PDB file of C-alpha atoms in Angstrom:
ATOM      1  CA  MET G   1     -92.976  98.449 -63.230  1.00  0.00           C
ATOM      2  CA  GLN G   2     -96.468  98.715 -61.925  1.00  0.00           C
ATOM      3  CA  LYS G   3     -98.156  97.633 -58.725  1.00  0.00           C
ATOM      4  CA  ASP G   4     -99.965  94.909 -60.674  1.00  0.00           C
ATOM      5  CA  ILE G   5     -96.766  92.893 -61.098  1.00  0.00           C
ATOM      6  CA  ILE G   6     -96.330  92.777 -57.319  1.00  0.00           C
ATOM      7  CA  ASN G   7     -99.801  91.287 -57.013  1.00  0.00           C
ATOM      8  CA  GLN G   8     -98.994  88.821 -59.770  1.00  0.00           C
ATOM      9  CA  ALA G   9     -95.811  87.825 -57.984  1.00  0.00           C
ATOM     10  CA  LEU G  10     -97.701  87.310 -54.730  1.00  0.00           C
ATOM     11  CA  GLU G  11    -100.134  84.991 -56.465  1.00  0.00           C
ATOM     12  CA  TYR G  12     -97.291  83.184 -58.242  1.00  0.00           C
ATOM     13  CA  VAL G  13     -95.350  82.359 -55.065  1.00  0.00           C
ATOM     14  CA  LYS G  14     -98.524  81.514 -53.142  1.00  0.00           C
ATOM     15  CA  LYS G  15     -99.302  78.805 -55.679  1.00  0.00           C
ATOM     16  CA  MET G  16     -95.697  77.635 -55.974  1.00  0.00           C
ATOM     17  CA  PHE G  17     -95.247  77.120 -52.225  1.00  0.00           C
ATOM     18  CA  GLU G  18     -98.735  75.874 -51.314  1.00  0.00           C
ATOM     19  CA  ASN G  19     -97.389  72.400 -50.470  1.00  0.00           C
ATOM     20  CA  GLU G  20     -94.100  73.525 -48.886  1.00  0.00           C
ATOM     21  CA  TYR G  21     -93.602  72.576 -45.238  1.00  0.00           C
ATOM     22  CA  SER G  22     -89.886  73.062 -44.613  1.00  0.00           C
ATOM     23  CA  GLY G  23     -90.106  76.653 -43.418  1.00  0.00           C
ATOM     24  CA  HIS G  24     -89.731  78.072 -46.951  1.00  0.00           C
ATOM     25  CA  ASP G  25     -93.461  78.450 -47.471  1.00  0.00           C
ATOM     26  CA  TYR G  26     -95.541  81.308 -48.857  1.00  0.00           C
ATOM     27  CA  PHE G  27     -95.712  83.021 -45.465  1.00  0.00           C
ATOM     28  CA  HIS G  28     -91.892  83.062 -45.289  1.00  0.00           C
ATOM     29  CA  THR G  29     -91.805  84.802 -48.646  1.00  0.00           C
ATOM     30  CA  LEU G  30     -94.529  87.228 -47.512  1.00  0.00           C
ATOM     31  CA  ARG G  31     -92.595  88.123 -44.348  1.00  0.00           C
ATOM     32  CA  VAL G  32     -89.407  88.647 -46.353  1.00  0.00           C
ATOM     33  CA  PHE G  33     -91.325  90.825 -48.792  1.00  0.00           C
ATOM     34  CA  LYS G  34     -92.720  93.018 -45.993  1.00  0.00           C
ATOM     35  CA  MET G  35     -89.383  93.290 -44.182  1.00  0.00           C
ATOM     36  CA  ALA G  36     -87.479  93.970 -47.405  1.00  0.00           C
ATOM     37  CA  THR G  37     -89.922  96.749 -48.224  1.00  0.00           C
ATOM     38  CA  HIS G  38     -89.417  98.257 -44.763  1.00  0.00           C
ATOM     39  CA  ILE G  39     -85.612  98.104 -45.030  1.00  0.00           C
ATOM     40  CA  ALA G  40     -85.599  99.474 -48.577  1.00  0.00           C
ATOM     41  CA  GLU G  41     -87.699 102.466 -47.554  1.00  0.00           C
ATOM     42  CA  LYS G  42     -85.457 103.167 -44.573  1.00  0.00           C
ATOM     43  CA  GLU G  43     -82.257 102.791 -46.595  1.00  0.00           C
ATOM     44  CA  ASN G  44     -83.507 104.714 -49.665  1.00  0.00           C
ATOM     45  CA  ALA G  45     -83.156 101.772 -52.044  1.00  0.00           C
ATOM     46  CA  ASP G  46     -85.219 101.077 -55.189  1.00  0.00           C
ATOM     47  CA  VAL G  47     -88.280  99.618 -53.465  1.00  0.00           C
ATOM     48  CA  GLU G  48     -89.792  97.886 -56.491  1.00  0.00           C
ATOM     49  CA  ILE G  49     -86.552  96.079 -57.362  1.00  0.00           C
ATOM     50  CA  VAL G  50     -86.227  94.954 -53.745  1.00  0.00           C
ATOM     51  CA  GLN G  51     -89.850  93.825 -53.582  1.00  0.00           C
ATOM     52  CA  LEU G  52     -89.625  91.651 -56.695  1.00  0.00           C
ATOM     53  CA  ALA G  53     -86.318  90.149 -55.623  1.00  0.00           C
ATOM     54  CA  ALA G  54     -87.775  89.374 -52.197  1.00  0.00           C
ATOM     55  CA  LEU G  55     -90.899  87.784 -53.658  1.00  0.00           C
ATOM     56  CA  LEU G  56     -88.919  85.634 -56.096  1.00  0.00           C
ATOM     57  CA  HIS G  57     -85.905  84.876 -53.890  1.00  0.00           C
ATOM     58  CA  ASP G  58     -86.864  81.247 -53.195  1.00  0.00           C
ATOM     59  CA  VAL G  59     -88.412  80.177 -56.503  1.00  0.00           C
ATOM     60  CA  ASP G  60     -85.021  78.899 -57.700  1.00  0.00           C
ATOM     61  CA  ASP G  61     -83.488  78.107 -54.318  1.00  0.00           C
ATOM     62  CA  PHE G  62     -80.920  75.277 -54.401  1.00  0.00           C
ATOM     63  CA  LYS G  63     -82.716  73.457 -51.584  1.00  0.00           C
ATOM     64  CA  LEU G  64     -86.129  73.671 -53.235  1.00  0.00           C
ATOM     65  CA  SER G  65     -85.497  73.752 -56.977  1.00  0.00           C
ATOM     66  CA  PRO G  66     -81.915  72.568 -57.697  1.00  0.00           C
ATOM     67  CA  GLU G  67     -82.679  72.027 -61.379  1.00  0.00           C
ATOM     68  CA  THR G  68     -83.473  75.741 -61.933  1.00  0.00           C
ATOM     69  CA  TYR G  69     -81.013  77.179 -59.389  1.00  0.00           C
ATOM     70  CA  ALA G  70     -78.095  77.998 -61.718  1.00  0.00           C
ATOM     71  CA  GLN G  71     -80.048  79.857 -64.403  1.00  0.00           C
ATOM     72  CA  LYS G  72     -82.820  81.251 -62.133  1.00  0.00           C
ATOM     73  CA  THR G  73     -85.245  79.784 -64.644  1.00  0.00           C
ATOM     74  CA  ASN G  74     -88.452  80.290 -62.664  1.00  0.00           C
ATOM     75  CA  ALA G  75     -87.682  83.910 -61.747  1.00  0.00           C
ATOM     76  CA  ARG G  76     -86.647  84.769 -65.324  1.00  0.00           C
ATOM     77  CA  SER G  77     -89.733  83.146 -66.791  1.00  0.00           C
ATOM     78  CA  PHE G  78     -92.088  85.008 -64.455  1.00  0.00           C
ATOM     79  CA  LEU G  79     -90.426  88.349 -65.140  1.00  0.00           C
ATOM     80  CA  GLN G  80     -90.359  87.822 -68.903  1.00  0.00           C
ATOM     81  CA  VAL G  81     -94.030  86.832 -69.004  1.00  0.00           C
ATOM     82  CA  ASN G  82     -94.803  90.023 -67.120  1.00  0.00           C
ATOM     83  CA  GLN G  83     -92.821  92.058 -69.641  1.00  0.00           C
ATOM     84  CA  VAL G  84     -90.120  93.281 -67.288  1.00  0.00           C
ATOM     85  CA  ASP G  85     -87.210  94.783 -69.221  1.00  0.00           C
ATOM     86  CA  LYS G  86     -83.998  92.785 -69.630  1.00  0.00           C
ATOM     87  CA  GLU G  87     -81.867  95.130 -67.515  1.00  0.00           C
ATOM     88  CA  THR G  88     -84.259  94.922 -64.565  1.00  0.00           C
ATOM     89  CA  ILE G  89     -84.462  91.139 -64.898  1.00  0.00           C
ATOM     90  CA  GLU G  90     -80.683  90.900 -64.672  1.00  0.00           C
ATOM     91  CA  LYS G  91     -80.631  93.147 -61.579  1.00  0.00           C
ATOM     92  CA  ILE G  92     -83.238  90.993 -59.855  1.00  0.00           C
ATOM     93  CA  CYS G  93     -81.576  87.697 -60.778  1.00  0.00           C
ATOM     94  CA  GLN G  94     -78.246  89.016 -59.529  1.00  0.00           C
ATOM     95  CA  ILE G  95     -79.830  89.831 -56.185  1.00  0.00           C
ATOM     96  CA  ILE G  96     -81.411  86.373 -55.996  1.00  0.00           C
ATOM     97  CA  GLY G  97     -78.067  84.756 -56.799  1.00  0.00           C
ATOM     98  CA  GLU G  98     -76.319  86.622 -54.004  1.00  0.00           C
ATOM     99  CA  ILE G  99     -78.938  86.240 -51.273  1.00  0.00           C
ATOM    100  CA  SER G 100     -78.293  82.802 -49.787  1.00  0.00           C
ATOM    101  CA  PHE G 101     -76.097  81.933 -46.832  1.00  0.00           C
ATOM    102  CA  VAL G 102     -73.530  79.338 -47.963  1.00  0.00           C
ATOM    103  CA  GLY G 103     -71.084  79.269 -45.109  1.00  0.00           C
ATOM    104  CA  LYS G 104     -67.808  81.190 -45.403  1.00  0.00           C
ATOM    105  CA  ASP G 105     -68.417  81.542 -49.159  1.00  0.00           C
ATOM    106  CA  SER G 106     -71.466  83.735 -48.626  1.00  0.00           C
ATOM    107  CA  VAL G 107     -71.212  87.010 -50.495  1.00  0.00           C
ATOM    108  CA  ILE G 108     -72.003  90.608 -49.696  1.00  0.00           C
ATOM    109  CA  PRO G 109     -74.435  91.796 -52.398  1.00  0.00           C
ATOM    110  CA  GLN G 110     -73.038  94.298 -54.858  1.00  0.00           C
ATOM    111  CA  THR G 111     -76.050  96.627 -54.741  1.00  0.00           C
ATOM    112  CA  LEU G 112     -77.971  98.337 -51.957  1.00  0.00           C
ATOM    113  CA  GLU G 113     -81.102  96.587 -53.204  1.00  0.00           C
ATOM    114  CA  GLY G 114     -79.365  93.233 -52.852  1.00  0.00           C
ATOM    115  CA  LYS G 115     -78.265  94.089 -49.346  1.00  0.00           C
ATOM    116  CA  CYS G 116     -81.838  94.995 -48.349  1.00  0.00           C
ATOM    117  CA  ALA G 117     -83.240  91.735 -49.761  1.00  0.00           C
ATOM    118  CA  GLN G 118     -80.507  89.606 -48.194  1.00  0.00           C
ATOM    119  CA  ASP G 119     -80.995  91.251 -44.788  1.00  0.00           C
ATOM    120  CA  ALA G 120     -84.737  90.638 -44.914  1.00  0.00           C
ATOM    121  CA  ASP G 121     -84.253  86.958 -45.735  1.00  0.00           C
ATOM    122  CA  ARG G 122     -81.711  86.554 -42.952  1.00  0.00           C
ATOM    123  CA  LEU G 123     -83.905  88.325 -40.426  1.00  0.00           C
ATOM    124  CA  ASP G 124     -86.600  85.711 -41.036  1.00  0.00           C
ATOM    125  CA  ALA G 125     -84.051  83.027 -40.079  1.00  0.00           C
ATOM    126  CA  ILE G 126     -83.567  84.403 -36.560  1.00  0.00           C
ATOM    127  CA  GLY G 127     -85.725  85.274 -33.550  1.00  0.00           C
ATOM    128  CA  ALA G 128     -88.921  83.425 -32.622  1.00  0.00           C
ATOM    129  CA  ILE G 129     -89.859  82.729 -36.237  1.00  0.00           C
ATOM    130  CA  GLY G 130     -86.306  81.623 -36.969  1.00  0.00           C
ATOM    131  CA  ILE G 131     -86.456  79.072 -34.156  1.00  0.00           C
ATOM    132  CA  ALA G 132     -89.753  77.698 -35.480  1.00  0.00           C
ATOM    133  CA  ARG G 133     -88.429  77.531 -39.017  1.00  0.00           C
ATOM    134  CA  ALA G 134     -85.218  75.770 -37.935  1.00  0.00           C
ATOM    135  CA  PHE G 135     -87.185  72.956 -36.295  1.00  0.00           C
ATOM    136  CA  ALA G 136     -89.693  72.785 -39.153  1.00  0.00           C
ATOM    137  CA  TYR G 137     -86.820  72.389 -41.637  1.00  0.00           C
ATOM    138  CA  GLY G 138     -85.073  69.833 -39.441  1.00  0.00           C
ATOM    139  CA  GLY G 139     -88.186  67.719 -39.061  1.00  0.00           C
ATOM    140  CA  ASN G 140     -88.930  67.949 -42.752  1.00  0.00           C
ATOM    141  CA  HIS G 141     -85.407  66.641 -43.504  1.00  0.00           C
ATOM    142  CA  ASN G 142     -85.352  63.916 -40.810  1.00  0.00           C
ATOM    143  CA  ARG G 143     -82.818  65.660 -38.618  1.00  0.00           C
ATOM    144  CA  VAL G 144     -82.644  64.985 -34.907  1.00  0.00           C
ATOM    145  CA  MET G 145     -83.168  68.004 -32.666  1.00  0.00           C
ATOM    146  CA  TYR G 146     -79.965  67.560 -30.710  1.00  0.00           C
ATOM    147  CA  ASP G 147     -77.255  65.004 -30.112  1.00  0.00           C
ATOM    148  CA  PRO G 148     -74.595  65.951 -27.515  1.00  0.00           C
ATOM    149  CA  ASP G 149     -72.081  63.765 -29.304  1.00  0.00           C
ATOM    150  CA  VAL G 150     -72.425  65.623 -32.611  1.00  0.00           C
ATOM    151  CA  LYS G 151     -70.594  68.925 -32.472  1.00  0.00           C
ATOM    152  CA  PRO G 152     -71.216  71.947 -34.746  1.00  0.00           C
ATOM    153  CA  HIS G 153     -69.066  72.072 -37.858  1.00  0.00           C
ATOM    154  CA  MET G 154     -67.830  75.620 -38.288  1.00  0.00           C
ATOM    155  CA  ASN G 155     -66.279  77.557 -41.190  1.00  0.00           C
ATOM    156  CA  MET G 156     -67.773  75.422 -43.923  1.00  0.00           C
ATOM    157  CA  GLY G 157     -67.377  76.404 -47.557  1.00  0.00           C
ATOM    158  CA  LYS G 158     -70.269  76.449 -50.025  1.00  0.00           C
ATOM    159  CA  GLU G 159     -70.160  72.847 -51.208  1.00  0.00           C
ATOM    160  CA  GLU G 160     -69.710  71.446 -47.726  1.00  0.00           C
ATOM    161  CA  TYR G 161     -72.445  73.642 -46.296  1.00  0.00           C
ATOM    162  CA  MET G 162     -74.929  72.711 -49.040  1.00  0.00           C
ATOM    163  CA  ASN G 163     -74.340  68.994 -48.476  1.00  0.00           C
ATOM    164  CA  HIS G 164     -73.818  68.989 -44.727  1.00  0.00           C
ATOM    165  CA  LYS G 165     -76.382  67.257 -42.485  1.00  0.00           C
ATOM    166  CA  SER G 166     -76.280  67.997 -38.778  1.00  0.00           C
ATOM    167  CA  THR G 167     -78.681  68.509 -35.875  1.00  0.00           C
ATOM    168  CA  THR G 168     -81.119  71.411 -35.600  1.00  0.00           C
ATOM    169  CA  ILE G 169     -79.380  72.770 -32.499  1.00  0.00           C
ATOM    170  CA  ASN G 170     -76.045  72.697 -34.328  1.00  0.00           C
ATOM    171  CA  HIS G 171     -77.675  74.791 -37.064  1.00  0.00           C
ATOM    172  CA  PHE G 172     -77.917  77.650 -34.596  1.00  0.00           C
ATOM    173  CA  TYR G 173     -74.140  77.657 -34.222  1.00  0.00           C
ATOM    174  CA  GLU G 174     -73.323  76.885 -37.843  1.00  0.00           C
ATOM    175  CA  LYS G 175     -75.547  79.643 -39.255  1.00  0.00           C
ATOM    176  CA  LEU G 176     -78.144  81.437 -37.150  1.00  0.00           C
ATOM    177  CA  PHE G 177     -75.860  82.909 -34.473  1.00  0.00           C
ATOM    178  CA  LEU G 178     -73.599  84.225 -37.247  1.00  0.00           C
ATOM    179  CA  LEU G 179     -76.220  86.274 -39.069  1.00  0.00           C
ATOM    180  CA  THR G 180     -76.416  89.380 -36.901  1.00  0.00           C
ATOM    181  CA  GLU G 181     -72.779  90.218 -37.636  1.00  0.00           C
ATOM    182  CA  LEU G 182     -73.407  89.674 -41.329  1.00  0.00           C
ATOM    183  CA  MET G 183     -76.312  92.127 -41.682  1.00  0.00           C
ATOM    184  CA  ASN G 184     -75.589  94.817 -44.258  1.00  0.00           C
ATOM    185  CA  THR G 185     -77.872  97.693 -43.310  1.00  0.00           C
ATOM    186  CA  GLN G 186     -78.186  99.626 -40.103  1.00  0.00           C
ATOM    187  CA  THR G 187     -81.939  99.031 -40.143  1.00  0.00           C
ATOM    188  CA  ALA G 188     -81.433  95.251 -40.166  1.00  0.00           C
ATOM    189  CA  LYS G 189     -78.657  95.320 -37.574  1.00  0.00           C
ATOM    190  CA  GLU G 190     -80.946  97.009 -35.058  1.00  0.00           C
ATOM    191  CA  ILE G 191     -83.655  94.401 -35.551  1.00  0.00           C
ATOM    192  CA  ALA G 192     -81.229  91.464 -35.590  1.00  0.00           C
ATOM    193  CA  GLY G 193     -79.672  92.236 -32.217  1.00  0.00           C
ATOM    194  CA  GLU G 194     -82.920  91.740 -30.327  1.00  0.00           C
ATOM    195  CA  ARG G 195     -83.790  88.599 -32.264  1.00  0.00           C
ATOM    196  CA  GLU G 196     -80.385  87.091 -31.567  1.00  0.00           C
ATOM    197  CA  ARG G 197     -80.776  87.711 -27.817  1.00  0.00           C
ATOM    198  CA  TYR G 198     -84.097  85.895 -27.907  1.00  0.00           C
ATOM    199  CA  MET G 199     -82.566  82.889 -29.684  1.00  0.00           C
ATOM    200  CA  LYS G 200     -79.685  82.651 -27.258  1.00  0.00           C
ATOM    201  CA  ALA G 201     -82.070  82.724 -24.312  1.00  0.00           C
ATOM    202  CA  TYR G 202     -84.077  79.948 -25.956  1.00  0.00           C
ATOM    203  CA  ILE G 203     -81.016  77.751 -26.527  1.00  0.00           C
ATOM    204  CA  ALA G 204     -79.925  78.278 -22.913  1.00  0.00           C
ATOM    205  CA  GLU G 205     -83.359  77.149 -21.726  1.00  0.00           C
ATOM    206  CA  PHE G 206     -83.276  74.191 -24.134  1.00  0.00           C
ATOM    207  CA  MET G 207     -79.989  72.996 -22.704  1.00  0.00           C
ATOM    208  CA  ASP G 208     -81.247  73.416 -19.146  1.00  0.00           C
ATOM    209  CA  GLU G 209     -84.248  71.231 -19.946  1.00  0.00           C
ATOM    210  CA  TRP G 210     -82.408  68.661 -22.092  1.00  0.00           C
ATOM    211  CA  ASP G 211     -81.727  66.108 -19.371  1.00  0.00           C
ATOM    212  CA  GLY G 212     -85.326  66.222 -18.189  1.00  0.00           C
ATOM    213  CA  VAL G 213     -84.549  67.326 -14.629  1.00  0.00           C
ATOM    214  CA  ARG G 214     -85.580  71.002 -14.803  1.00  0.00           C
TER     215      ARG G 214
END
């Protein structure tokens, strides 16, 4: 693979996500790409494989493109057009297929490259950016911020998690606060700990302000 394909992939995802406002926009992909590169270099993974998987990780996401999700049609098409060999395409599509959080049915990627890409995607779901993305996604999907009468639903399997609709605050308990313990690499674990502390401080402040008396 050559550097040119990375530039092609950057242009491809920039165009694909130009009208995306749910927190899965081009800048999300760009952050995941940069973080995945950093983790791959620290963990001695195949950087180019990780970079392409990171850049293409959302082009067939079940939330954004359910019709191409199963076969990874968009990722395969891009890689084939750019003359990537079949073995590499399969490696990248495997990583993409393993990357998502789907409740208790989430998988640990089989390869180091998959672990790096998954960690990078999960790191972008936590911390200050993670908070912003959670509320952007909630607003985009008509979810209320918080309802004290609606409790978090824990330990969901894949099907339930994919179809579950809750509040944005519950999402912190149903997913975001679980991610630090699920990080694969030491590099990601060190970053995740600080981001999780920031989120928990934010939620504590949110709850203090909720009744409008603080």
